[in-house]
């Protein structure tokens, strides 16, 4: 691993890759770099478009570091997006200002066949240059999380051409043409393994797989499109990097969460806001680190309700390998001072 990073000195790794029950728990927040920070909005302005920012190693490193400077989180997360993979594979991807991602939908076998694994090198290379810069800029005790979107979640955007409340386009394709969906999932899985291994080679010491839309999959479709490709990524990455800790985040998996953890072999699991933490503590083996799950909207509201909920989360996970986080990403209207109050409150905790 490049730089002087020593996992043994990182509280994040003492928990995730060791068996430390740290009090207070390590903390980072999903989407900790983003529009709620004025300095992010300024850098974003300088970069031009959102994808221009992702592919600019100097500026992407800068925005990754912004929340670390403010809050000294125990981990940084690479600044990029889950749609880098379809973009690198040759699908047309752009961000509509004020709206979100748009893609030229891939819905046929022929269209899936144009996605080109051999074309990803240049764009993955830029992201990995960002990873190396971040590692060099971070304090030695701060972990660096690399990530990708899980194949199913990326497929919901690749097929639908945009975000949607119900992922209807991808679910419809999975039913009508399962072989086409399988081809798409397979190419995304392959690209994810290459991409994550390259991030580790560049200095990422932890990986997270975001399956934001896992919850839209019914019953056995969940195993086929969420669990199986995630397990393939975990196995594929571990074949080259046996010791890299991997956190899975199958959002709104509900009663399928423990089965996902067992089948995929992830080291840690992100709990969304709907997970009852005492159930997760009971149902998921104690060797697996839990991460979560404050409601991002409670972070917007702040004050006593937020502090009481933090206490509840800490009490429910006491004596457990646990990383404090939100149950989903920070939203743009979050007051930065509430993040400060959150971090202070978690770190006030004593054994
Ligand atoms: O967490 C971090 O700080 C690291 C960076 C990161 C971004 N996106 C930056 C981003 C990460 C880990 C992601 C993951 C991501 N991207 C997910 C999975 C996690 C989740 O939130 O559910 C998904 C589904 C996406 C796809 C995506 N990217 C959407 C739907 C949008 C538009 C919605 C929005 O919040 O604007 C984005 C854009 C995006 N990705 C922004 C950021 C900071 C905002 C873009 C801007 O600055 O205009």
mmCIF file of C-alpha atoms and ligand atoms in Angstrom:
data_model
loop_
_atom_site.group_PDB
_atom_site.id
_atom_site.type_symbol
_atom_site.label_atom_id
_atom_site.label_comp_id
_atom_site.label_asym_id
_atom_site.label_seq_id
_atom_site.Cartn_x
_atom_site.Cartn_y
_atom_site.Cartn_z
ATOM 1 C CA UNK A 1 0.000 0.000 0.000
ATOM 2 C CA UNK A 2 1.482 3.413 -0.940
ATOM 3 C CA UNK A 3 2.173 6.130 1.663
ATOM 4 C CA UNK A 4 2.652 5.727 5.373
ATOM 5 C CA UNK A 5 -0.903 4.516 5.997
ATOM 6 C CA UNK A 6 -0.941 1.885 8.726
ATOM 7 C CA UNK A 7 -4.340 0.205 9.249
ATOM 8 C CA UNK A 8 -3.365 -0.734 12.811
ATOM 9 C CA UNK A 9 -3.346 2.974 13.690
ATOM 10 C CA UNK A 10 -6.742 3.646 12.125
ATOM 11 C CA UNK A 11 -9.702 3.393 14.494
ATOM 12 C CA UNK A 12 -11.855 2.621 11.479
ATOM 13 C CA UNK A 13 -9.740 -0.469 10.678
ATOM 14 C CA UNK A 14 -9.386 -1.520 14.299
ATOM 15 C CA UNK A 15 -13.141 -2.017 14.113
ATOM 16 C CA UNK A 16 -13.746 -3.156 10.532
ATOM 17 C CA UNK A 17 -10.719 -5.409 10.013
ATOM 18 C CA UNK A 18 -9.932 -6.148 13.652
ATOM 19 C CA UNK A 19 -12.133 -6.924 16.591
ATOM 20 C CA UNK A 20 -12.020 -3.628 18.452
ATOM 21 C CA UNK A 21 -15.247 -2.414 20.014
ATOM 22 C CA UNK A 22 -14.230 1.210 19.900
ATOM 23 C CA UNK A 23 -15.959 3.686 22.184
ATOM 24 C CA UNK A 24 -16.808 6.052 20.639
ATOM 25 C CA UNK A 25 -17.248 4.230 17.322
ATOM 26 C CA UNK A 26 -15.428 5.454 14.199
ATOM 27 C CA UNK A 27 -17.553 7.806 12.098
ATOM 28 C CA UNK A 28 -17.920 8.908 8.475
ATOM 29 C CA UNK A 29 -21.044 9.919 6.530
ATOM 30 C CA UNK A 30 -22.281 8.852 3.114
ATOM 31 C CA UNK A 31 -22.074 11.837 0.706
ATOM 32 C CA UNK A 32 -19.900 13.676 3.222
ATOM 33 C CA UNK A 33 -18.467 15.673 0.297
ATOM 34 C CA UNK A 34 -21.269 17.505 -1.447
ATOM 35 C CA UNK A 35 -23.528 20.463 -1.967
ATOM 36 C CA UNK A 36 -24.284 21.109 1.731
ATOM 37 C CA UNK A 37 -20.715 22.481 1.978
ATOM 38 C CA UNK A 38 -20.121 25.998 0.561
ATOM 39 C CA UNK A 39 -16.526 25.073 -0.335
ATOM 40 C CA UNK A 40 -17.836 22.120 -2.400
ATOM 41 C CA UNK A 41 -20.196 24.420 -4.303
ATOM 42 C CA UNK A 42 -17.281 26.745 -5.046
ATOM 43 C CA UNK A 43 -15.009 23.961 -6.345
ATOM 44 C CA UNK A 44 -17.881 22.460 -8.322
ATOM 45 C CA UNK A 45 -18.369 25.861 -9.994
ATOM 46 C CA UNK A 46 -14.675 25.929 -10.981
ATOM 47 C CA UNK A 47 -14.802 22.393 -12.385
ATOM 48 C CA UNK A 48 -17.655 22.965 -14.843
ATOM 49 C CA UNK A 49 -19.914 19.908 -15.017
ATOM 50 C CA UNK A 50 -20.260 17.228 -12.366
ATOM 51 C CA UNK A 51 -18.452 14.603 -14.471
ATOM 52 C CA UNK A 52 -15.681 17.133 -15.183
ATOM 53 C CA UNK A 53 -15.198 17.316 -11.416
ATOM 54 C CA UNK A 54 -15.104 13.502 -11.094
ATOM 55 C CA UNK A 55 -12.433 13.248 -13.826
ATOM 56 C CA UNK A 56 -10.291 16.086 -12.461
ATOM 57 C CA UNK A 57 -7.908 14.395 -9.964
ATOM 58 C CA UNK A 58 -6.772 17.664 -8.390
ATOM 59 C CA UNK A 59 -10.284 19.010 -7.770
ATOM 60 C CA UNK A 60 -11.806 15.617 -6.904
ATOM 61 C CA UNK A 61 -9.061 15.208 -4.286
ATOM 62 C CA UNK A 62 -9.795 18.699 -2.986
ATOM 63 C CA UNK A 63 -13.536 18.015 -2.482
ATOM 64 C CA UNK A 64 -12.783 14.645 -0.845
ATOM 65 C CA UNK A 65 -10.570 16.452 1.669
ATOM 66 C CA UNK A 66 -13.038 19.264 2.465
ATOM 67 C CA UNK A 67 -15.180 17.318 4.992
ATOM 68 C CA UNK A 68 -12.050 15.706 6.491
ATOM 69 C CA UNK A 69 -10.608 19.151 7.243
ATOM 70 C CA UNK A 70 -13.861 20.316 8.834
ATOM 71 C CA UNK A 71 -14.836 17.254 10.843
ATOM 72 C CA UNK A 72 -11.799 14.898 11.034
ATOM 73 C CA UNK A 73 -13.901 11.912 10.030
ATOM 74 C CA UNK A 74 -12.258 8.513 10.597
ATOM 75 C CA UNK A 75 -12.599 7.710 6.884
ATOM 76 C CA UNK A 76 -12.606 9.636 3.620
ATOM 77 C CA UNK A 77 -14.570 8.362 0.615
ATOM 78 C CA UNK A 78 -13.249 8.793 -2.898
ATOM 79 C CA UNK A 79 -15.165 11.566 -4.655
ATOM 80 C CA UNK A 80 -16.655 10.046 -7.809
ATOM 81 C CA UNK A 81 -20.028 8.562 -8.782
ATOM 82 C CA UNK A 82 -21.532 5.134 -9.373
ATOM 83 C CA UNK A 83 -22.193 6.142 -12.999
ATOM 84 C CA UNK A 84 -18.456 6.304 -13.798
ATOM 85 C CA UNK A 85 -18.657 2.614 -14.761
ATOM 86 C CA UNK A 86 -21.323 2.913 -17.486
ATOM 87 C CA UNK A 87 -19.617 6.091 -18.687
ATOM 88 C CA UNK A 88 -16.241 4.322 -18.929
ATOM 89 C CA UNK A 89 -17.899 1.388 -20.727
ATOM 90 C CA UNK A 90 -19.028 3.785 -23.458
ATOM 91 C CA UNK A 91 -22.661 4.446 -22.514
ATOM 92 C CA UNK A 92 -23.592 8.095 -22.928
ATOM 93 C CA UNK A 93 -23.919 9.634 -19.424
ATOM 94 C CA UNK A 94 -24.528 13.258 -18.455
ATOM 95 C CA UNK A 95 -25.898 15.221 -15.492
ATOM 96 C CA UNK A 96 -28.841 17.536 -16.085
ATOM 97 C CA UNK A 97 -28.240 20.594 -13.842
ATOM 98 C CA UNK A 98 -30.667 20.636 -10.917
ATOM 99 C CA UNK A 99 -32.159 17.272 -11.912
ATOM 100 C CA UNK A 100 -29.703 14.398 -11.822
ATOM 101 C CA UNK A 101 -28.183 11.751 -14.052
ATOM 102 C CA UNK A 102 -29.287 11.026 -17.607
ATOM 103 C CA UNK A 103 -28.099 8.111 -19.758
ATOM 104 C CA UNK A 104 -28.862 6.946 -23.253
ATOM 105 C CA UNK A 105 -30.842 3.851 -22.230
ATOM 106 C CA UNK A 106 -29.342 0.409 -22.904
ATOM 107 C CA UNK A 107 -32.292 -1.950 -23.359
ATOM 108 C CA UNK A 108 -31.373 -4.488 -26.052
ATOM 109 C CA UNK A 109 -28.811 -7.269 -26.465
ATOM 110 C CA UNK A 110 -27.131 -5.291 -29.237
ATOM 111 C CA UNK A 111 -26.854 -2.201 -27.053
ATOM 112 C CA UNK A 112 -25.445 -4.210 -24.137
ATOM 113 C CA UNK A 113 -22.940 -5.783 -26.536
ATOM 114 C CA UNK A 114 -21.517 -2.330 -27.359
ATOM 115 C CA UNK A 115 -20.408 -1.832 -23.725
ATOM 116 C CA UNK A 116 -16.667 -2.264 -23.973
ATOM 117 C CA UNK A 117 -14.566 -3.485 -21.038
ATOM 118 C CA UNK A 118 -11.360 -2.778 -22.948
ATOM 119 C CA UNK A 119 -12.289 0.924 -23.192
ATOM 120 C CA UNK A 120 -12.372 1.632 -19.444
ATOM 121 C CA UNK A 121 -8.641 2.173 -18.837
ATOM 122 C CA UNK A 122 -8.393 5.897 -19.428
ATOM 123 C CA UNK A 123 -11.349 6.932 -17.278
ATOM 124 C CA UNK A 124 -10.613 4.433 -14.496
ATOM 125 C CA UNK A 125 -7.024 5.746 -14.614
ATOM 126 C CA UNK A 126 -8.164 9.305 -13.862
ATOM 127 C CA UNK A 127 -10.237 8.115 -10.897
ATOM 128 C CA UNK A 128 -7.260 6.114 -9.608
ATOM 129 C CA UNK A 129 -5.024 9.155 -9.882
ATOM 130 C CA UNK A 130 -7.522 10.868 -7.577
ATOM 131 C CA UNK A 131 -7.256 7.927 -5.153
ATOM 132 C CA UNK A 132 -3.439 8.251 -4.977
ATOM 133 C CA UNK A 133 -3.649 11.998 -4.437
ATOM 134 C CA UNK A 134 -6.192 11.584 -1.642
ATOM 135 C CA UNK A 135 -4.038 8.958 0.093
ATOM 136 C CA UNK A 136 -1.063 11.311 -0.021
ATOM 137 C CA UNK A 137 -3.138 14.221 1.337
ATOM 138 C CA UNK A 138 -4.888 12.349 4.173
ATOM 139 C CA UNK A 139 -3.679 12.134 7.765
ATOM 140 C CA UNK A 140 -1.988 8.758 8.352
ATOM 141 C CA UNK A 141 -4.748 7.542 10.660
ATOM 142 C CA UNK A 142 -7.612 8.270 8.246
ATOM 143 C CA UNK A 143 -8.946 5.379 6.168
ATOM 144 C CA UNK A 144 -9.741 5.790 2.453
ATOM 145 C CA UNK A 145 -12.866 4.119 1.089
ATOM 146 C CA UNK A 146 -13.081 3.287 -2.609
ATOM 147 C CA UNK A 147 -16.473 2.330 -4.014
ATOM 148 C CA UNK A 148 -18.687 1.296 -6.883
ATOM 149 C CA UNK A 149 -22.402 0.938 -7.399
ATOM 150 C CA UNK A 150 -23.678 -2.637 -7.271
ATOM 151 C CA UNK A 151 -24.556 -4.004 -10.735
ATOM 152 C CA UNK A 152 -28.312 -3.964 -10.069
ATOM 153 C CA UNK A 153 -28.367 -0.317 -8.981
ATOM 154 C CA UNK A 154 -26.158 0.755 -11.890
ATOM 155 C CA UNK A 155 -28.396 -1.280 -14.227
ATOM 156 C CA UNK A 156 -31.493 0.601 -13.012
ATOM 157 C CA UNK A 157 -29.915 3.816 -14.366
ATOM 158 C CA UNK A 158 -28.377 2.167 -17.454
ATOM 159 C CA UNK A 159 -31.737 0.689 -18.522
ATOM 160 C CA UNK A 160 -34.046 3.478 -17.340
ATOM 161 C CA UNK A 161 -31.825 6.313 -18.540
ATOM 162 C CA UNK A 162 -32.440 8.204 -15.292
ATOM 163 C CA UNK A 163 -33.399 7.769 -11.654
ATOM 164 C CA UNK A 164 -36.940 6.587 -10.960
ATOM 165 C CA UNK A 165 -39.061 5.930 -7.881
ATOM 166 C CA UNK A 166 -39.726 2.261 -8.724
ATOM 167 C CA UNK A 167 -36.922 1.137 -11.092
ATOM 168 C CA UNK A 168 -39.707 -0.058 -13.404
ATOM 169 C CA UNK A 169 -37.626 -0.105 -16.593
ATOM 170 C CA UNK A 170 -34.951 -2.422 -15.173
ATOM 171 C CA UNK A 171 -37.440 -4.677 -13.393
ATOM 172 C CA UNK A 172 -39.472 -4.906 -16.577
ATOM 173 C CA UNK A 173 -36.414 -5.875 -18.629
ATOM 174 C CA UNK A 174 -35.368 -8.465 -16.022
ATOM 175 C CA UNK A 175 -38.786 -10.148 -16.419
ATOM 176 C CA UNK A 176 -39.233 -9.781 -20.177
ATOM 177 C CA UNK A 177 -35.655 -10.505 -21.231
ATOM 178 C CA UNK A 178 -33.714 -12.048 -18.364
ATOM 179 C CA UNK A 179 -30.860 -13.006 -20.687
ATOM 180 C CA UNK A 180 -30.349 -9.405 -21.759
ATOM 181 C CA UNK A 181 -30.376 -8.290 -18.122
ATOM 182 C CA UNK A 182 -27.925 -11.073 -17.258
ATOM 183 C CA UNK A 183 -25.549 -9.867 -20.004
ATOM 184 C CA UNK A 184 -25.736 -6.331 -18.643
ATOM 185 C CA UNK A 185 -25.220 -7.451 -15.027
ATOM 186 C CA UNK A 186 -22.272 -9.612 -16.109
ATOM 187 C CA UNK A 187 -20.459 -6.790 -17.894
ATOM 188 C CA UNK A 188 -21.088 -4.426 -14.957
ATOM 189 C CA UNK A 189 -19.800 -7.094 -12.528
ATOM 190 C CA UNK A 190 -16.641 -7.601 -14.561
ATOM 191 C CA UNK A 191 -16.033 -3.845 -14.831
ATOM 192 C CA UNK A 192 -16.641 -3.422 -11.082
ATOM 193 C CA UNK A 193 -13.984 -6.006 -10.188
ATOM 194 C CA UNK A 194 -11.420 -4.309 -12.446
ATOM 195 C CA UNK A 195 -12.352 -0.856 -11.134
ATOM 196 C CA UNK A 196 -12.275 -1.776 -7.427
ATOM 197 C CA UNK A 197 -8.959 -3.654 -7.757
ATOM 198 C CA UNK A 198 -7.465 -0.613 -9.498
ATOM 199 C CA UNK A 199 -8.667 1.619 -6.643
ATOM 200 C CA UNK A 200 -6.982 -0.698 -4.109
ATOM 201 C CA UNK A 201 -3.767 -0.680 -6.156
ATOM 202 C CA UNK A 202 -3.912 3.134 -6.089
ATOM 203 C CA UNK A 203 -4.295 3.320 -2.290
ATOM 204 C CA UNK A 204 -7.899 2.625 -1.244
ATOM 205 C CA UNK A 205 -7.812 0.536 1.956
ATOM 206 C CA UNK A 206 -11.550 -0.249 2.164
ATOM 207 C CA UNK A 207 -14.312 -0.755 -0.430
ATOM 208 C CA UNK A 208 -18.033 -0.103 -0.279
ATOM 209 C CA UNK A 209 -20.591 -1.464 -2.748
ATOM 210 C CA UNK A 210 -23.687 0.779 -2.963
ATOM 211 C CA UNK A 211 -26.891 -1.096 -3.831
ATOM 212 C CA UNK A 212 -29.269 1.815 -3.373
ATOM 213 C CA UNK A 213 -32.176 0.131 -5.189
ATOM 214 C CA UNK A 214 -31.781 -3.427 -3.854
ATOM 215 C CA UNK A 215 -35.122 -3.034 -2.061
ATOM 216 C CA UNK A 216 -37.092 -2.882 -5.312
ATOM 217 C CA UNK A 217 -36.271 -6.525 -6.108
ATOM 218 C CA UNK A 218 -38.949 -9.059 -5.184
ATOM 219 C CA UNK A 219 -38.144 -12.354 -3.465
ATOM 220 C CA UNK A 220 -35.919 -14.622 -5.580
ATOM 221 C CA UNK A 221 -35.078 -11.775 -7.977
ATOM 222 C CA UNK A 222 -33.165 -10.289 -5.045
ATOM 223 C CA UNK A 223 -30.808 -13.275 -4.940
ATOM 224 C CA UNK A 224 -30.250 -13.231 -8.683
ATOM 225 C CA UNK A 225 -29.698 -9.521 -9.288
ATOM 226 C CA UNK A 226 -28.442 -8.221 -5.939
ATOM 227 C CA UNK A 227 -26.790 -10.985 -3.905
ATOM 228 C CA UNK A 228 -25.196 -13.077 -6.678
ATOM 229 C CA UNK A 229 -23.429 -10.235 -8.541
ATOM 230 C CA UNK A 230 -22.262 -8.726 -5.238
ATOM 231 C CA UNK A 231 -20.808 -12.078 -4.202
ATOM 232 C CA UNK A 232 -19.075 -12.309 -7.591
ATOM 233 C CA UNK A 233 -17.503 -8.888 -7.001
ATOM 234 C CA UNK A 234 -16.430 -9.774 -3.445
ATOM 235 C CA UNK A 235 -14.873 -13.052 -4.667
ATOM 236 C CA UNK A 236 -13.277 -11.400 -7.698
ATOM 237 C CA UNK A 237 -11.692 -8.605 -5.661
ATOM 238 C CA UNK A 238 -10.533 -10.978 -2.893
ATOM 239 C CA UNK A 239 -8.847 -13.233 -5.461
ATOM 240 C CA UNK A 240 -6.381 -10.366 -5.951
ATOM 241 C CA UNK A 241 -6.638 -8.564 -2.609
ATOM 242 C CA UNK A 242 -7.515 -11.208 0.006
ATOM 243 C CA UNK A 243 -7.438 -8.833 2.974
ATOM 244 C CA UNK A 244 -9.273 -5.785 1.662
ATOM 245 C CA UNK A 245 -12.314 -5.087 3.859
ATOM 246 C CA UNK A 246 -15.565 -4.746 1.914
ATOM 247 C CA UNK A 247 -18.776 -3.098 3.124
ATOM 248 C CA UNK A 248 -22.043 -3.944 1.376
ATOM 249 C CA UNK A 249 -24.997 -1.533 1.399
ATOM 250 C CA UNK A 250 -28.120 -3.282 0.079
ATOM 251 C CA UNK A 251 -30.541 -0.474 0.830
ATOM 252 C CA UNK A 252 -33.995 -1.530 2.014
ATOM 253 C CA UNK A 253 -33.191 -5.233 1.787
ATOM 254 C CA UNK A 254 -35.486 -5.635 4.805
ATOM 255 C CA UNK A 255 -35.713 -9.195 6.093
ATOM 256 C CA UNK A 256 -33.151 -10.263 3.477
ATOM 257 C CA UNK A 257 -30.282 -8.340 5.078
ATOM 258 C CA UNK A 258 -28.810 -11.207 7.132
ATOM 259 C CA UNK A 259 -29.047 -13.608 4.177
ATOM 260 C CA UNK A 260 -27.243 -11.078 1.970
ATOM 261 C CA UNK A 261 -24.423 -10.755 4.512
ATOM 262 C CA UNK A 262 -24.031 -14.520 4.796
ATOM 263 C CA UNK A 263 -24.169 -15.200 1.059
ATOM 264 C CA UNK A 264 -21.863 -12.376 -0.073
ATOM 265 C CA UNK A 265 -19.273 -12.660 2.712
ATOM 266 C CA UNK A 266 -18.953 -8.890 3.180
ATOM 267 C CA UNK A 267 -16.958 -7.688 6.223
ATOM 268 C CA UNK A 268 -19.368 -4.901 7.045
ATOM 269 C CA UNK A 269 -22.941 -3.998 6.194
ATOM 270 C CA UNK A 270 -24.534 -0.602 5.783
ATOM 271 C CA UNK A 271 -27.876 -0.384 7.588
ATOM 272 C CA UNK A 272 -30.425 1.936 5.976
ATOM 273 C CA UNK A 273 -32.791 4.065 8.064
ATOM 274 C CA UNK A 274 -35.442 1.297 8.168
ATOM 275 C CA UNK A 275 -33.166 -1.282 9.841
ATOM 276 C CA UNK A 276 -34.005 -1.893 13.501
ATOM 277 C CA UNK A 277 -30.473 -2.023 14.895
ATOM 278 C CA UNK A 278 -31.299 -4.387 17.764
ATOM 279 C CA UNK A 279 -32.589 -6.865 15.124
ATOM 280 C CA UNK A 280 -29.401 -6.458 13.061
ATOM 281 C CA UNK A 281 -27.291 -7.012 16.194
ATOM 282 C CA UNK A 282 -29.266 -10.206 16.885
ATOM 283 C CA UNK A 283 -29.439 -11.571 13.316
ATOM 284 C CA UNK A 284 -26.034 -10.742 11.839
ATOM 285 C CA UNK A 285 -22.899 -12.547 13.102
ATOM 286 C CA UNK A 286 -20.799 -10.479 15.505
ATOM 287 C CA UNK A 287 -17.732 -10.841 13.245
ATOM 288 C CA UNK A 288 -19.496 -8.532 10.767
ATOM 289 C CA UNK A 289 -19.315 -4.785 11.404
ATOM 290 C CA UNK A 290 -22.609 -2.874 11.321
ATOM 291 C CA UNK A 291 -22.677 0.653 9.897
ATOM 292 C CA UNK A 292 -25.456 3.239 10.034
ATOM 293 C CA UNK A 293 -28.127 4.465 10.357
ATOM 294 C CA UNK A 294 -29.197 7.983 11.394
ATOM 295 C CA UNK A 295 -31.927 9.408 9.163
ATOM 296 C CA UNK A 296 -30.335 12.139 6.971
ATOM 297 C CA UNK A 297 -33.451 14.250 7.562
ATOM 298 C CA UNK A 298 -32.838 14.161 11.305
ATOM 299 C CA UNK A 299 -29.425 15.630 10.529
ATOM 300 C CA UNK A 300 -31.221 18.454 8.688
ATOM 301 C CA UNK A 301 -33.503 19.046 11.685
ATOM 302 C CA UNK A 302 -30.697 18.786 14.266
ATOM 303 C CA UNK A 303 -31.196 19.686 17.935
ATOM 304 C CA UNK A 304 -32.446 17.394 20.694
ATOM 305 C CA UNK A 305 -34.353 14.921 18.496
ATOM 306 C CA UNK A 306 -31.103 14.234 16.605
ATOM 307 C CA UNK A 307 -29.032 13.902 19.786
ATOM 308 C CA UNK A 308 -31.578 11.508 21.334
ATOM 309 C CA UNK A 309 -31.559 9.341 18.221
ATOM 310 C CA UNK A 310 -27.745 9.237 18.220
ATOM 311 C CA UNK A 311 -27.877 8.024 21.849
ATOM 312 C CA UNK A 312 -30.380 5.352 20.832
ATOM 313 C CA UNK A 313 -28.130 4.148 17.982
ATOM 314 C CA UNK A 314 -25.084 4.040 20.258
ATOM 315 C CA UNK A 315 -26.998 2.132 22.936
ATOM 316 C CA UNK A 316 -28.403 -0.393 20.449
ATOM 317 C CA UNK A 317 -24.932 -1.147 19.050
ATOM 318 C CA UNK A 318 -22.905 -1.053 22.289
ATOM 319 C CA UNK A 319 -20.571 -4.041 22.521
ATOM 320 C CA UNK A 320 -20.726 -4.560 18.794
ATOM 321 C CA UNK A 321 -18.268 -3.860 15.929
ATOM 322 C CA UNK A 322 -19.942 -0.657 14.723
ATOM 323 C CA UNK A 323 -19.221 2.356 12.492
ATOM 324 C CA UNK A 324 -21.431 5.408 12.912
ATOM 325 C CA UNK A 325 -22.976 6.690 9.670
ATOM 326 C CA UNK A 326 -26.266 7.838 8.212
ATOM 327 C CA UNK A 327 -28.874 5.457 6.779
ATOM 328 C CA UNK A 328 -28.464 7.147 3.365
ATOM 329 C CA UNK A 329 -26.529 10.109 1.947
ATOM 330 C CA UNK A 330 -26.396 13.648 3.383
ATOM 331 C CA UNK A 331 -28.925 15.881 1.608
ATOM 332 C CA UNK A 332 -27.968 19.317 0.192
ATOM 333 C CA UNK A 333 -30.110 21.328 2.648
ATOM 334 C CA UNK A 334 -28.137 19.980 5.652
ATOM 335 C CA UNK A 335 -26.709 22.785 7.836
ATOM 336 C CA UNK A 336 -22.938 22.121 8.184
ATOM 337 C CA UNK A 337 -23.154 23.076 11.880
ATOM 338 C CA UNK A 338 -25.504 20.121 12.475
ATOM 339 C CA UNK A 339 -22.808 17.794 11.128
ATOM 340 C CA UNK A 340 -20.409 19.383 13.608
ATOM 341 C CA UNK A 341 -22.908 18.777 16.442
ATOM 342 C CA UNK A 342 -23.388 15.160 15.335
ATOM 343 C CA UNK A 343 -19.663 14.402 15.298
ATOM 344 C CA UNK A 344 -19.140 16.089 18.678
ATOM 345 C CA UNK A 345 -22.007 14.155 20.223
ATOM 346 C CA UNK A 346 -20.817 10.758 18.946
ATOM 347 C CA UNK A 347 -17.269 11.479 20.109
ATOM 348 C CA UNK A 348 -18.458 12.579 23.531
ATOM 349 C CA UNK A 349 -19.373 8.964 24.207
ATOM 350 C CA UNK A 350 -17.209 7.196 26.790
ATOM 351 C CA UNK A 351 -16.937 3.516 27.639
HETATM 352 O O1 LIG B 1 -20.208 9.967 -0.536
HETATM 353 C C1 LIG B 1 -19.408 10.784 -1.050
HETATM 354 O O2 LIG B 1 -19.133 11.888 -0.528
HETATM 355 C C2 LIG B 1 -18.637 10.353 -2.291
HETATM 356 C C3 LIG B 1 -19.172 10.700 -3.550
HETATM 357 C C4 LIG B 1 -20.441 10.050 -4.100
HETATM 358 C C5 LIG B 1 -21.312 10.741 -4.990
HETATM 359 N N1 LIG B 1 -22.246 9.850 -5.423
HETATM 360 C C6 LIG B 1 -21.188 12.152 -5.362
HETATM 361 C C7 LIG B 1 -22.324 12.865 -5.977
HETATM 362 C C8 LIG B 1 -20.931 8.737 -3.973
HETATM 363 C C9 LIG B 1 -20.418 7.590 -3.107
HETATM 364 C C10 LIG B 1 -22.071 8.643 -4.826
HETATM 365 C C11 LIG B 1 -22.841 7.402 -5.005
HETATM 366 C C12 LIG B 1 -24.072 7.425 -5.796
HETATM 367 N N2 LIG B 1 -24.335 8.140 -6.929
HETATM 368 C C13 LIG B 1 -25.193 6.594 -5.533
HETATM 369 C C14 LIG B 1 -25.302 5.557 -4.431
HETATM 370 C C15 LIG B 1 -25.532 6.145 -3.102
HETATM 371 C C16 LIG B 1 -26.858 6.846 -2.939
HETATM 372 O O3 LIG B 1 -26.826 8.074 -2.714
HETATM 373 O O4 LIG B 1 -27.902 6.194 -3.032
HETATM 374 C C17 LIG B 1 -26.156 6.880 -6.517
HETATM 375 C C18 LIG B 1 -27.526 6.242 -6.646
HETATM 376 C C19 LIG B 1 -25.600 7.847 -7.400
HETATM 377 C C20 LIG B 1 -26.198 8.410 -8.655
HETATM 378 C C21 LIG B 1 -26.386 9.857 -8.563
HETATM 379 N N3 LIG B 1 -25.368 10.785 -8.570
HETATM 380 C C22 LIG B 1 -27.606 10.561 -8.478
HETATM 381 C C23 LIG B 1 -28.979 9.920 -8.435
HETATM 382 C C24 LIG B 1 -27.289 11.922 -8.444
HETATM 383 C C25 LIG B 1 -28.269 13.068 -8.476
HETATM 384 C C26 LIG B 1 -28.922 13.277 -7.171
HETATM 385 C C27 LIG B 1 -28.172 14.306 -6.405
HETATM 386 O O5 LIG B 1 -27.938 14.110 -5.209
HETATM 387 O O6 LIG B 1 -27.874 15.341 -7.035
HETATM 388 C C28 LIG B 1 -25.878 12.047 -8.450
HETATM 389 C C29 LIG B 1 -25.083 13.279 -8.386
HETATM 390 C C30 LIG B 1 -24.051 13.390 -7.327
HETATM 391 N N4 LIG B 1 -23.180 12.396 -6.945
HETATM 392 C C31 LIG B 1 -23.739 14.568 -6.571
HETATM 393 C C32 LIG B 1 -22.666 14.237 -5.738
HETATM 394 C C33 LIG B 1 -21.950 15.140 -4.772
HETATM 395 C C34 LIG B 1 -24.404 15.917 -6.731
HETATM 396 C C35 LIG B 1 -23.946 16.498 -8.040
HETATM 397 C C36 LIG B 1 -23.685 17.987 -8.068
HETATM 398 O O7 LIG B 1 -22.743 18.480 -7.432
HETATM 399 O O8 LIG B 1 -24.413 18.664 -8.815
#
